[in-house]
Short mmCIF file of C-alpha atoms and ligand atoms in Angstrom, two decimals:
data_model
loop_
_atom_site.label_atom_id
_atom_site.label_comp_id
_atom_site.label_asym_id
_atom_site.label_seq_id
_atom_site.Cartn_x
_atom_site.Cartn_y
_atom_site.Cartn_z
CA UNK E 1 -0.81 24.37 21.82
CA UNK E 2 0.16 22.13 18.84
CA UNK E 3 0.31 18.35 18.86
CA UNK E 4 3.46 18.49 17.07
CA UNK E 5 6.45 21.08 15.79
CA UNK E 6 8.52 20.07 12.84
CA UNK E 7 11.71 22.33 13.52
CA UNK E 8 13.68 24.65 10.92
CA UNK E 9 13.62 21.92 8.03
CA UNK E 10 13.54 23.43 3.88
CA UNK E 11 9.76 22.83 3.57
CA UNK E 12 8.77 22.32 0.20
CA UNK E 13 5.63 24.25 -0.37
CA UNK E 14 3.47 24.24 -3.60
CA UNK E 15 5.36 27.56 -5.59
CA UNK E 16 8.72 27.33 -3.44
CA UNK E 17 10.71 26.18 -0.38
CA UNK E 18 11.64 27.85 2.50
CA UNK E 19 13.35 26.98 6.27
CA UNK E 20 10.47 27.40 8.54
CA UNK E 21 8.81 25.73 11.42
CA UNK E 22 5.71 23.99 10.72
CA UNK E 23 2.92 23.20 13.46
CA UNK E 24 0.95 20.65 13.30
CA UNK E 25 -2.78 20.28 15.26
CA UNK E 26 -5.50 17.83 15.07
CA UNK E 27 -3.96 16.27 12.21
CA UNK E 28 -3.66 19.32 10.27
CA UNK E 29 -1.44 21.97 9.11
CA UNK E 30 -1.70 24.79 11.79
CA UNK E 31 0.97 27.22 11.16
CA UNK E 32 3.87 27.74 8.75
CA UNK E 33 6.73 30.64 10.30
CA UNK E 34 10.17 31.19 10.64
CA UNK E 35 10.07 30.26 14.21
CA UNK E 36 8.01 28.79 16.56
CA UNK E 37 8.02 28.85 20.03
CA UNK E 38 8.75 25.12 21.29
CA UNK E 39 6.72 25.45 24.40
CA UNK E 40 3.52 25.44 22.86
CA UNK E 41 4.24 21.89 20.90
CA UNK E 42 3.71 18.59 23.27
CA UNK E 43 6.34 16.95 20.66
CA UNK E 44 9.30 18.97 18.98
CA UNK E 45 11.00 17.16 16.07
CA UNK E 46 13.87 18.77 14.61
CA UNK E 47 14.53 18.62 10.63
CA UNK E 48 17.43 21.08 10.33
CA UNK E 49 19.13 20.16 6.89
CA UNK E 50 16.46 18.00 6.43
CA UNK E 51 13.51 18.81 3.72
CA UNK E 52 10.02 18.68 4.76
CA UNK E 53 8.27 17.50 1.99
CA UNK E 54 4.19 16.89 1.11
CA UNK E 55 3.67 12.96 1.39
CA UNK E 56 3.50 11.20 -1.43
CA UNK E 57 -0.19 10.25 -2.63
CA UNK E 58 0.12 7.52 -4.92
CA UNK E 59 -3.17 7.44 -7.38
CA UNK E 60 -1.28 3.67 -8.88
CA UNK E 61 -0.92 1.34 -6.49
CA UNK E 62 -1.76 -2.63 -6.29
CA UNK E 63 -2.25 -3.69 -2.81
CA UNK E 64 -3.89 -7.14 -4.01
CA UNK E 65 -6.07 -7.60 -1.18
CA UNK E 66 -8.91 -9.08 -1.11
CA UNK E 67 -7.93 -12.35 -2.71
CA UNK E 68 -4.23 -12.72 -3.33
CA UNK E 69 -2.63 -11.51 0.39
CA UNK E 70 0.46 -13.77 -0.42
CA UNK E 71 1.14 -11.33 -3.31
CA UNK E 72 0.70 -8.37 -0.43
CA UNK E 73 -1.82 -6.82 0.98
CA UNK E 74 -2.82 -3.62 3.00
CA UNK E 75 -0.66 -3.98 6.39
CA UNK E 76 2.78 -4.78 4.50
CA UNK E 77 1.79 -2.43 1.62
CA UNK E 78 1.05 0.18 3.94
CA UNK E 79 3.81 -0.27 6.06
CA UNK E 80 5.95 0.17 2.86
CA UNK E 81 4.51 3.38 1.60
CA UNK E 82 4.58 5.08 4.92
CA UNK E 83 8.71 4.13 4.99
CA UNK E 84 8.82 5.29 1.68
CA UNK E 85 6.92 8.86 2.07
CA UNK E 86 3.68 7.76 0.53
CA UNK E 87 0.73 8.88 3.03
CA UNK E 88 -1.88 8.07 0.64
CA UNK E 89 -3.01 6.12 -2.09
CA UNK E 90 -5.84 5.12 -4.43
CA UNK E 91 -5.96 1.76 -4.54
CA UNK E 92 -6.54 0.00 -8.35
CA UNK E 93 -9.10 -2.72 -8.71
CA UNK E 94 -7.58 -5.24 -9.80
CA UNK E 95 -5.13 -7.85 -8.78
CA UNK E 96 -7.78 -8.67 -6.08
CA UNK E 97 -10.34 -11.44 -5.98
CA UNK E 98 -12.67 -9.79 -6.53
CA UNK E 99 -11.52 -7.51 -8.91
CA UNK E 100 -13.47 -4.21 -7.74
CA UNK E 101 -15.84 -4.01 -10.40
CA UNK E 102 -19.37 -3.74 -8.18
CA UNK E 103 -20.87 -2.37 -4.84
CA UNK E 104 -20.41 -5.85 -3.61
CA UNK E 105 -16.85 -5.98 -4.19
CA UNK E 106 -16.23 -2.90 -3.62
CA UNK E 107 -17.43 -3.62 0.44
CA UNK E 108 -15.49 -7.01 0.26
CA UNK E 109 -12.38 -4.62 -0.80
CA UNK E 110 -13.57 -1.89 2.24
CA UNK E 111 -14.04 -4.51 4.94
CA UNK E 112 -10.76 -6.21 4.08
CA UNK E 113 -8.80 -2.15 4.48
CA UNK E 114 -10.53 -1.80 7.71
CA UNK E 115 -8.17 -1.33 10.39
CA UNK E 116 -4.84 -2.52 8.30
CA UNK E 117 -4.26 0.33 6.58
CA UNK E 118 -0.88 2.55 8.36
CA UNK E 119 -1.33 5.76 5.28
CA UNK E 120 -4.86 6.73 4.17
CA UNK E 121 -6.44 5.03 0.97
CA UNK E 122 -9.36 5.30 -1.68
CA UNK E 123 -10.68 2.88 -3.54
CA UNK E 124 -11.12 2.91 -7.78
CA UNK E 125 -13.68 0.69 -9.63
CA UNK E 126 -13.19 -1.24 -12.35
CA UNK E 127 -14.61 -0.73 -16.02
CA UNK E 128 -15.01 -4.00 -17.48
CA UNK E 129 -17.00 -5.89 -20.53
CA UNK E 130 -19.80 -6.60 -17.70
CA UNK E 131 -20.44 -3.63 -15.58
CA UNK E 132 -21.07 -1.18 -18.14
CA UNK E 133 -24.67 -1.11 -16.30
CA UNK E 134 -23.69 -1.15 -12.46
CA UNK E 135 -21.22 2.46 -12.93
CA UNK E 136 -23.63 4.62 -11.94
CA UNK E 137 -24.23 2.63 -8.67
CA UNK E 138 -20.37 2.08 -7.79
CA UNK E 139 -20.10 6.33 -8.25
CA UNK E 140 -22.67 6.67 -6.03
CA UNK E 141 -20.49 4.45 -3.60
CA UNK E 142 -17.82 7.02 -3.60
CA UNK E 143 -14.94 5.29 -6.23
CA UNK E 144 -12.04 7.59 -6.37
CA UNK E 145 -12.13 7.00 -10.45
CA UNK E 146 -12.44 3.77 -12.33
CA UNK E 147 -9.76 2.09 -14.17
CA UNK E 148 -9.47 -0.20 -17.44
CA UNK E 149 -7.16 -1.76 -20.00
CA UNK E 150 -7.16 -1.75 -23.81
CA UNK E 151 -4.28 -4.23 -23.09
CA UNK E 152 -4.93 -7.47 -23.15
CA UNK E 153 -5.17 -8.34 -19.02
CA UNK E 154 -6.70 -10.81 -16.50
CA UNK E 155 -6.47 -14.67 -15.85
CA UNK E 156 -10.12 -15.41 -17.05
CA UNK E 157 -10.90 -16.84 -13.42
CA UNK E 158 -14.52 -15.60 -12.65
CA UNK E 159 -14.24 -12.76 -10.31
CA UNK E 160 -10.80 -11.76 -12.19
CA UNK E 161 -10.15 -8.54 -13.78
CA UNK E 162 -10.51 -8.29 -17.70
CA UNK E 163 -9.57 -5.48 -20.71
CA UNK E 164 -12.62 -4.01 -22.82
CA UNK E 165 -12.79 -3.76 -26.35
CA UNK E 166 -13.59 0.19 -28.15
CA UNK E 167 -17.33 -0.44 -27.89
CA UNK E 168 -17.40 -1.47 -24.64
CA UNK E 169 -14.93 1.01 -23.65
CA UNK E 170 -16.94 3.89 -25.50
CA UNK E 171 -20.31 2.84 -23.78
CA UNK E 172 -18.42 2.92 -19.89
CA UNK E 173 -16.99 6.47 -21.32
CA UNK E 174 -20.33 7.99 -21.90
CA UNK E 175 -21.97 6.12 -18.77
CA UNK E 176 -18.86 8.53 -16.80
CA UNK E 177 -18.90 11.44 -18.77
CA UNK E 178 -22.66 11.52 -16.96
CA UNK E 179 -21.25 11.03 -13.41
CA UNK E 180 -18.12 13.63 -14.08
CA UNK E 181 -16.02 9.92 -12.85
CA UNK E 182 -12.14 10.00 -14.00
CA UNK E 183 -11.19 6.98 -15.90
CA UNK E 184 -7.68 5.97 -15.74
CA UNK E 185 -6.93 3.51 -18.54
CA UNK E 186 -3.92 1.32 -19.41
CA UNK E 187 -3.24 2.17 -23.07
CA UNK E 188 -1.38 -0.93 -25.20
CA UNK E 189 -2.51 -1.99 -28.82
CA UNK E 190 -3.90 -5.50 -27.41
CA UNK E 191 -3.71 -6.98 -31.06
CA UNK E 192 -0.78 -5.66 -31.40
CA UNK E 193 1.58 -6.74 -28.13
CA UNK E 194 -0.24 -9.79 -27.91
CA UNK E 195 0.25 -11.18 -31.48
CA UNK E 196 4.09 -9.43 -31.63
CA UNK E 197 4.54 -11.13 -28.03
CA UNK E 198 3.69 -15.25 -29.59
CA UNK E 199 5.69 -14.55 -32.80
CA UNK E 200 8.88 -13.79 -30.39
CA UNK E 201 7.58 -16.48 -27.84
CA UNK E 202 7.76 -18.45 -31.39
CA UNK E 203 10.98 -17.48 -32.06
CA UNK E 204 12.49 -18.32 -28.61
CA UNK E 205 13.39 -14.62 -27.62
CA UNK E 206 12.36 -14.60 -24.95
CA UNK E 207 14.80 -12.60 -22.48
CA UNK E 208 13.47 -9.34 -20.84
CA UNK E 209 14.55 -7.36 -23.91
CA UNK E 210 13.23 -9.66 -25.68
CA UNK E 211 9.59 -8.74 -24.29
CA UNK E 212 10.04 -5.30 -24.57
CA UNK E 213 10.70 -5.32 -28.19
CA UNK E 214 7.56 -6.86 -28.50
CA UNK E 215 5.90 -4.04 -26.91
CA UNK E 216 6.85 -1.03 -29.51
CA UNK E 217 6.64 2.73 -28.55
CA UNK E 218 3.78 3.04 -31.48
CA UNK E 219 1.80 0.55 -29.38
CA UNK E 220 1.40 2.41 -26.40
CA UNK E 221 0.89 5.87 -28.23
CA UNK E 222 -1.96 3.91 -30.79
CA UNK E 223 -3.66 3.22 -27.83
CA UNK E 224 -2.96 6.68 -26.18
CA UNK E 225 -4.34 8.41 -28.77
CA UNK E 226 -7.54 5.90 -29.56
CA UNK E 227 -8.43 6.64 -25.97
CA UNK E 228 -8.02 10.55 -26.12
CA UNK E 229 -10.39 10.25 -29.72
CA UNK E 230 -12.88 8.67 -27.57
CA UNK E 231 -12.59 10.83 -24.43
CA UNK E 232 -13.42 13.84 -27.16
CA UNK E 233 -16.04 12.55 -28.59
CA UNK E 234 -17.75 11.42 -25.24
CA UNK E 235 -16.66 14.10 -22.87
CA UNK E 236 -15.45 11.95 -20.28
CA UNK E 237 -12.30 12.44 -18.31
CA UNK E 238 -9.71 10.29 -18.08
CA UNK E 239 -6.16 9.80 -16.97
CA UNK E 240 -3.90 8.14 -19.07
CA UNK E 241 -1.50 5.75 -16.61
CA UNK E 242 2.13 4.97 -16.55
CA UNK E 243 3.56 6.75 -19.82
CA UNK E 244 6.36 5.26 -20.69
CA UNK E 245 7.54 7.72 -23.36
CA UNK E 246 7.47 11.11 -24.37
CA UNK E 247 5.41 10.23 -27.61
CA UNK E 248 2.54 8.79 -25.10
CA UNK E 249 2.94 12.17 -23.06
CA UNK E 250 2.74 14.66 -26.44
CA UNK E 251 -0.58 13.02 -27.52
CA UNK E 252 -1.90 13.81 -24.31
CA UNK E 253 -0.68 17.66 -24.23
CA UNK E 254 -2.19 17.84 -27.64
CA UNK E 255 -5.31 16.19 -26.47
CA UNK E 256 -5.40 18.85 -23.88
CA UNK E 257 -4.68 21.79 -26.91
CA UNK E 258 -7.82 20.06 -28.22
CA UNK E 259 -10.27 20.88 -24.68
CA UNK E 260 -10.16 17.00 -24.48
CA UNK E 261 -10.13 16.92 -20.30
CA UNK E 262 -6.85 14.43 -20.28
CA UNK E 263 -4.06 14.33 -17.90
CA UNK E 264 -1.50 11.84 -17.35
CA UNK E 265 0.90 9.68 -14.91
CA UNK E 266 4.19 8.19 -15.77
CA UNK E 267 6.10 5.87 -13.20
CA UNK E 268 9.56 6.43 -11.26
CA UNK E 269 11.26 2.75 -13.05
CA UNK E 270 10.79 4.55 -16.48
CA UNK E 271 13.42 7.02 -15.19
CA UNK E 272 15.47 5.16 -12.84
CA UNK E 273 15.86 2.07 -14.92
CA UNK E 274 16.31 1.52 -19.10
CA UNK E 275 15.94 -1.76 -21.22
CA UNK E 276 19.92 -1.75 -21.25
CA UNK E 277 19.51 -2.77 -17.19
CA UNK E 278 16.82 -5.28 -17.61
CA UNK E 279 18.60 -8.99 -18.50
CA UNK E 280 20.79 -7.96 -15.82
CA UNK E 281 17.87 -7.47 -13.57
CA UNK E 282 15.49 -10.09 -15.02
CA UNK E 283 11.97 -10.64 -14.79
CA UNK E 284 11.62 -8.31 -11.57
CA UNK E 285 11.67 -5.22 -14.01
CA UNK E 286 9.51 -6.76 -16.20
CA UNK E 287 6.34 -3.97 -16.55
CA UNK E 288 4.04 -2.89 -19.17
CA UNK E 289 4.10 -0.42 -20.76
CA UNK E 290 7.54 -1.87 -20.83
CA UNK E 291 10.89 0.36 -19.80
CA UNK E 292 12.36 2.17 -22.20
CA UNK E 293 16.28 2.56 -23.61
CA UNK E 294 18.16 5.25 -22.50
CA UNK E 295 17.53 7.50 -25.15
CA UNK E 296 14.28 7.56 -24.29
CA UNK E 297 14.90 7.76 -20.77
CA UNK E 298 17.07 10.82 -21.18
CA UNK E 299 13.63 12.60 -22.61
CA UNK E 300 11.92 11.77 -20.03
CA UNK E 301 13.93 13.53 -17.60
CA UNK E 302 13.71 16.58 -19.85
CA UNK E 303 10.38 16.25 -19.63
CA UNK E 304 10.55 16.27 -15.57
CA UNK E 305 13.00 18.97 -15.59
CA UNK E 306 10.92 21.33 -17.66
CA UNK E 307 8.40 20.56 -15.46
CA UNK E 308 5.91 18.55 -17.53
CA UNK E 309 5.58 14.99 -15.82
CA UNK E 310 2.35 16.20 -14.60
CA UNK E 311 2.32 13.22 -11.79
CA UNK E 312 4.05 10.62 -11.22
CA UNK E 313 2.64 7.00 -9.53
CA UNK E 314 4.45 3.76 -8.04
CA UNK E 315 2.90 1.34 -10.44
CA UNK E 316 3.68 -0.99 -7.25
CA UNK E 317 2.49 -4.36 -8.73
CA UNK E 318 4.04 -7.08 -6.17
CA UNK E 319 3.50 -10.90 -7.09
CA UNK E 320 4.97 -14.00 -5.36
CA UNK E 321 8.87 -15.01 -6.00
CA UNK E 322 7.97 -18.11 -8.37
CA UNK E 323 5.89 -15.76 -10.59
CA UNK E 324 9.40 -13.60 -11.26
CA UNK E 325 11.39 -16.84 -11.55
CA UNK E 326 11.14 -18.08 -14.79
CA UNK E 327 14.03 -17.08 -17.66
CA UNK E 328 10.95 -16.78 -20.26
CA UNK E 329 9.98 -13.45 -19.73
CA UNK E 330 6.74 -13.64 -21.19
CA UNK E 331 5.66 -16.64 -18.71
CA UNK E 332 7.02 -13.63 -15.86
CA UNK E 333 4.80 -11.64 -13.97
CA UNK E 334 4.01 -7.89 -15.20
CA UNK E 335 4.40 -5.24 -12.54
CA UNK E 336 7.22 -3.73 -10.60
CA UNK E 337 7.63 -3.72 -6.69
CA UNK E 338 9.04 -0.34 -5.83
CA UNK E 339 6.19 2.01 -3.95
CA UNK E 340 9.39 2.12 -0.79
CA UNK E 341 11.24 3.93 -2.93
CA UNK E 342 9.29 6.65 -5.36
CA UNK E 343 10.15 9.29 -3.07
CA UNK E 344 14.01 8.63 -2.14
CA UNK E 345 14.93 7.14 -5.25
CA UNK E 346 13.33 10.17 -7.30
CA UNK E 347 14.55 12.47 -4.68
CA UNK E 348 17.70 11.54 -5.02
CA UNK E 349 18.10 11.60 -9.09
CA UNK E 350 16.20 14.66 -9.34
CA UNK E 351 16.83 17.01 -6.81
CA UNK E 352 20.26 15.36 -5.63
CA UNK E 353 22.14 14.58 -8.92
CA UNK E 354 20.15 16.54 -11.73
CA UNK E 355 19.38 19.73 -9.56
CA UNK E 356 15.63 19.92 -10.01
CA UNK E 357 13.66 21.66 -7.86
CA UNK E 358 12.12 19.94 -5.38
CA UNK E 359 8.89 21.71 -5.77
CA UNK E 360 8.68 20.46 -9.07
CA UNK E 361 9.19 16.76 -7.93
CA UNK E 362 6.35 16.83 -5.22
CA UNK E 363 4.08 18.81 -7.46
CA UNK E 364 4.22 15.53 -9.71
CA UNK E 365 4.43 12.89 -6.51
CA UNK E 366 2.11 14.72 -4.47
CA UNK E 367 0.11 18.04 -4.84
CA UNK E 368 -0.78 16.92 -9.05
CA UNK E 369 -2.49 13.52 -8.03
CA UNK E 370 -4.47 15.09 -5.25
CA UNK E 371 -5.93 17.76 -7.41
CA UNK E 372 -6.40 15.32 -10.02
CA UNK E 373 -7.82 12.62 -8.41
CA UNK E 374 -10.10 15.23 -5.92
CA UNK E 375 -8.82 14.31 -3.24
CA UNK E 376 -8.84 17.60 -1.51
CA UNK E 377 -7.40 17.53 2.06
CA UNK E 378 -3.88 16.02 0.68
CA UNK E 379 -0.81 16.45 -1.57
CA UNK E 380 0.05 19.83 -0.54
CA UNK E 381 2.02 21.55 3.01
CA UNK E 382 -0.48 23.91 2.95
CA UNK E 383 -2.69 25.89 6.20
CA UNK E 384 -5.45 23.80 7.08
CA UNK E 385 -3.85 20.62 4.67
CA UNK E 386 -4.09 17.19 6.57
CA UNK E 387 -0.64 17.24 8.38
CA UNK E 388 0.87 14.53 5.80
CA UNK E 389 4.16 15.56 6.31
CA UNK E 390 7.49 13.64 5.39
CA UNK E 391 11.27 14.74 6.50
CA UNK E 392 13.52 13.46 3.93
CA UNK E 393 17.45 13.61 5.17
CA UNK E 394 19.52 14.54 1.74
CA UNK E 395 22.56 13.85 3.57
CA UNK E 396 21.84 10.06 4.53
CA UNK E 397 22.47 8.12 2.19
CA UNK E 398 22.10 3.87 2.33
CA UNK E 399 21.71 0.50 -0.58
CA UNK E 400 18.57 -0.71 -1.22
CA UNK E 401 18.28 -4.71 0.57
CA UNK E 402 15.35 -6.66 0.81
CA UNK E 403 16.14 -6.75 4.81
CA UNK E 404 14.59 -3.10 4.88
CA UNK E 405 11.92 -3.77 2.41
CA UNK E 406 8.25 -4.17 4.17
CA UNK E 407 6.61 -5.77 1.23
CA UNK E 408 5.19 -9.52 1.72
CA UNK E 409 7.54 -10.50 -0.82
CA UNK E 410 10.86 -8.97 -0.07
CA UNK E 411 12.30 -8.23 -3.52
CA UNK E 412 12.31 -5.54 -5.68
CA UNK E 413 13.82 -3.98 -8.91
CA UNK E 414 15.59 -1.72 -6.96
CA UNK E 415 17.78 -3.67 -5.04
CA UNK E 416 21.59 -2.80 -4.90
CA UNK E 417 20.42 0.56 -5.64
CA UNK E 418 22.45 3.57 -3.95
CA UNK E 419 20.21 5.81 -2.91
CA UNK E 420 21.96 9.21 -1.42
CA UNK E 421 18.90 10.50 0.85
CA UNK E 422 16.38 9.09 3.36
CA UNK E 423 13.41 9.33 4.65
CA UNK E 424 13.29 9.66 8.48
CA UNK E 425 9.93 10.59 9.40
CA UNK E 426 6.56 9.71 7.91
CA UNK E 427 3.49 11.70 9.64
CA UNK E 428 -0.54 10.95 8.45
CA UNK E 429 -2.70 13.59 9.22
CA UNK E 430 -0.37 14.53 12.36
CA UNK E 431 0.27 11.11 13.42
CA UNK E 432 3.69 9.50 13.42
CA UNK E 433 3.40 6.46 11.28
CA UNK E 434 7.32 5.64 10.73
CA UNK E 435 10.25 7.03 12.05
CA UNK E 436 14.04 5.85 10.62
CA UNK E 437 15.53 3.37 13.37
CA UNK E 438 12.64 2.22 14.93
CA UNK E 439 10.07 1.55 11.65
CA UNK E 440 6.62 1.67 12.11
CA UNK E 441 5.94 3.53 15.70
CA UNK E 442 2.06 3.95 14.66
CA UNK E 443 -1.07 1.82 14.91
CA UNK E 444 -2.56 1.21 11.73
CA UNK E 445 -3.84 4.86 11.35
CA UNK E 446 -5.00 4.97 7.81
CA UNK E 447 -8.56 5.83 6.50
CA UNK E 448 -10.79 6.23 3.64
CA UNK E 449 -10.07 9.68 1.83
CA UNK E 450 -13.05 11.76 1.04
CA UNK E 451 -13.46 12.11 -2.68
CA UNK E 452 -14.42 16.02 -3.32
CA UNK E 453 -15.90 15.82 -6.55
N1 1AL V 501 -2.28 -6.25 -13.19
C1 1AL V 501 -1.32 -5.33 -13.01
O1 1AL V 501 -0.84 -5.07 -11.93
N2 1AL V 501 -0.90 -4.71 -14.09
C2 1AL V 501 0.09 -3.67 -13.96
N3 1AL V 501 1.29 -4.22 -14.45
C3 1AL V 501 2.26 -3.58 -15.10
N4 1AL V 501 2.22 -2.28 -15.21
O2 1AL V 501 3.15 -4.23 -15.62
C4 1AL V 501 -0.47 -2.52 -14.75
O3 1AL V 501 -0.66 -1.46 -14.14
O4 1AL V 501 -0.73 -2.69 -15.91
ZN1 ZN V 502 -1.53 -0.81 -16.30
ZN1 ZN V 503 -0.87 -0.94 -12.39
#
C-alpha cells in the first residue's frame, strides 16, 4: 500500500524523463512504473501534463534567524521555499545574531529551527578571523560545510559575521582539509570593491549601475582564483558561491584540470536579470557579486545549456523595506529576495523558452548540491530517495505580486515578472507541504538533514 501515488506526470529523473507513476511510502521513493494500480495508494494525485521534478535543495540560503526575524526567519522562509519547489536547504551562517561561528551558536541557531521549519534544513558554520581554533569542534557538531568571505562583510557588532584576510583564510583551509569539511567562500577583491566603491561614493555615482561598476568582473575572478591557489596548496575543498560570470566559472574548471577538489554555484538573478534592468529595479537587485550586462548574461546561459552550471543556489538574502529604500545604492542592502521563484522562474526560461532539458536544470537545482554538499537522501527522484517530490504545471502560467510572496518582507526583484509555469504541489519526504490554491496544507514538517560525509 503506498501513502501516496503521483499519477502519469513527465518525471524528471537524474539521466532522462519519462511519463510514469511514482509511489511514494514512508516518506520515500517506493516505485517508479508506467502504471500503477490506484487501489493500493490511500491518496492519488494526478500530474498528467504536469512534470514531476526532484525538489529543489538550496545549499545558499539566508534565513536570518536567530537575531534578525524582522528580516525573515525559518516559518516565512520555509513557507516560501516549499511554494517555490525548494524541499531543502543549507542554511548560511550569517545574517543571524549570532553569526554561526561556534557550538554555542550553532545550538542557539538549532533551537531557534526547531519546529518552524515546513522543508528540511542543515546548518553551515562560519570561518572567521576568531574561530580558526573551535573548527574542529563545530565539524564534530555535524556543519553541512563552513562558509567565508574575502569580501569585505559584517556590521562589526560583536556576535556579527566578519571576512578573513589570506592568512587567516589559509590557516581555517588547512584546519578543514584535516576534517574533509567543504568551504564555500564568497570571492571579491576586498581592497579592491571597497576602495573602487568610496571613489564612486566620492564621485556621487551612486545609482545601482553605478555600484556594479565598482565591482569589476577581474574582482570576482582575482579572488576566485586566490582561493583555488590556496585550496591547492592546502588540499581543502571548497565551493566557490554565486559566480557571476563565466570568467569566475573557467578558473574553477581549470582548478579542477589541476586535481584542485573545487566546484561551484552560480545564482538564478545572474540569468534572469542584467545591469541594463537594475535602475529600473533599484536597490532590490542590488547583490554581490553584482549582476552582470547582457553580454555576459547571454554566456551564462551557454554555459547552462551545455550543461556546465554545475548547481545553481537562491542567494535568498531578505532585509527589511527601509534597508532597500535609499537612492544611494551603496547605503542599500546587498542580497536578493527570490528563493519563491528559482524553480519556476528558471523553469520557465530554460526549459520553456530556451528548450533545455529539464534534466539538466534539476541536475544543477537539485541532484548537483546534494551530492556536493553530502547530503545523501535528497536531490534526486530516485528508489529509496526521500519522497521530495515537486509537480510543476508548464501550462499555468501567472505575474509575480508580493500578495503571493510568503517572505516576512513581501518584496522581491522579481516582481512584475511573467512567469509561464507553476508549481502546484510541494511534497517533503512524502508529506504534502504546499499545494497551489490552498498554500501551505502541512505542519511545519521540516528536519535536520543528515550530513553523509
Ligand atoms: N550577508 C549576505 O547575505 N550577503 C549575501 N549578499 C549578496 N550576495 O549580495 C552574500 O551571499 O554575499
Ligand atoms: Zn556571498
Ligand atoms: Zn549569500
Amino acid at each position: 500500500m503506498f501513502d501516496t501515488i503521483i499519477q502519469q506526470g513527465i518525471v524528471v529523473l537524474a539521466d532522462q524523463y519519462i511519463t510514469a507513476d511514482l509511489g511514494i511510502k514512508d516518506g520515500k521513493i517506493a516505485h517508479i512504473a508506467p502504471h500503477i494500480d490506484a487501489a493500493q495508494a490511500r491518496k492519488v494525485v494526478d500530474a498528467t501534463g504536469c512534470y514531476v521534478l526532484p525538489g529543489m535543495v538550496d545549499v545558499h540560503m539566508h534565513i536570518s534567524e536567530p537575531g534578525r526575524t524582522e528580516w525573515e526567519g525559518y516559518e516565512t522562509g520555509t513557507q516560501a521555499m516549499a511554494a517555490g519547489g525548494t524541499t531543502s536547504f543549507v542554511e548560511m551562517p550569517l545574517n543571524t545574531m549570532p553569526a554561526t561561528t561556534d557550538v554555542e551558536s550553532l545550538n542557539v541557531k538549532l533551537k531557534a529551527a526547531q519546529g518552524k521549519s515546513y522543508v528540511d534544513y542543515s546548518p553551515m558554520g562560519g570561518l572567521v578571523p576568531w574561530n580558526l581554533q573551535d573548527l574542529p569542534r563545530l565539524s564534530e557538531a555535524g556543519v553541512a560545510a563552513y562558509k567565508c568571505f574575502v569580501a569585505t562583510c559584517g556590521s562589526g557588532k560583536p556576535g556579527d559575521f566578519k571576512n578573513v584576510d589570506d592568512y587567516e583564510l589559509y590557516v581555517g583551509m588547512q584546519a578543514l582539509a584535516k576534517t574533509d569539511d567543504l568551504l564555500v567562500i564568497h570571492c571579491e577583491n576586498a581592497a579592491l570593491t571597497d576602495k573602487l566603491g568610496a571613489a564612486a561614493k566620492a564621485a556621487g555615482k551612486t545609482k545601482v549601475s553605478d555600484y556594479v561598476a565598482t565591482r569589476p568582473v577581474f574582482t570576482e575572478v582575482e579572488a576566485v582564483r586566490r582561493v583555488l591557489l590556496l585550496a591547492k596548496e592546502t588540499g581543502c575543498r571548497v565551493h566557490i558561491a554565486h559566480c557571476s560570470c563565466p570568467e569566475a566559472i573557467e578558473a574553477v574548471f581549470e582548478a579542477q584540470a589541476q586535481g584542485v577538489d573545487a566546484s561551484f554555484e552560480s545564482c538564478p538573478h545572474y540569468f534572469l536579470l542584467a545591469t541594463e534592468d537594475l535602475d529600473a529595479i533599484g536597490p532590490k537587485a542590488k547583490c554581490s557579486p553584482p549582476i552582470r550586462d547582457r553580454n555576459n548574461q547571454a554566456r551564462m546561459w551557454d554555459l547552462l545549456e551545455r550543461g556546465m552550471i554545475q548547481m545553481l543556489g537562491s542567494d535568498h538574502s531578505p532585509c527589511t523595506p527601509d534597508l532597500k529604500s535609499s537612492p544611494n545604492a551603496f547605503e542599500a542592502w546587498g542580497g536578493i529576495s527570490g528563493c519563491q521563484n528559482s524553480v519556476d522562474a528558471m523553469f520557465d526560461a530554460a526549459v520553456k523558452k530556451r528548450n533545455i532539458s529539464p534534466v539538466t536544470l534539476m541536475q544543477a537545482l537539485a541532484t548537483e548540491p546534494a551530492r556536493r554538499f553530502r547530503l545523501g537522501a535528497k536531490g534526486e527522484i530516485a528508489l529509496g530517495k526521500d519522497a521530495d517530490v515537486v509537480i510543476l504545471d508548464p501550462n499555468q502560467g501567472y505575474t509575480v505580486t508580493s500578495d503571493e510572496l510568503y517572505y516576512k518582507n513581501k518584496f522581491s526583484a522579481y516582481e512584475g515578472f511573467e512567469i509561464g509555469c507553476r508549481v502546484t504541489h510541494t511534497f517533503v519526504r512524502g508529506h504534502l507541504v504546499y499545494q497551489l490554491g490552498q498554500g501551505i496544507v502541512s505542519e511545519p514538517v521540516g528536519q535536520r538533514m543528515v550530513v553523509c560525509k
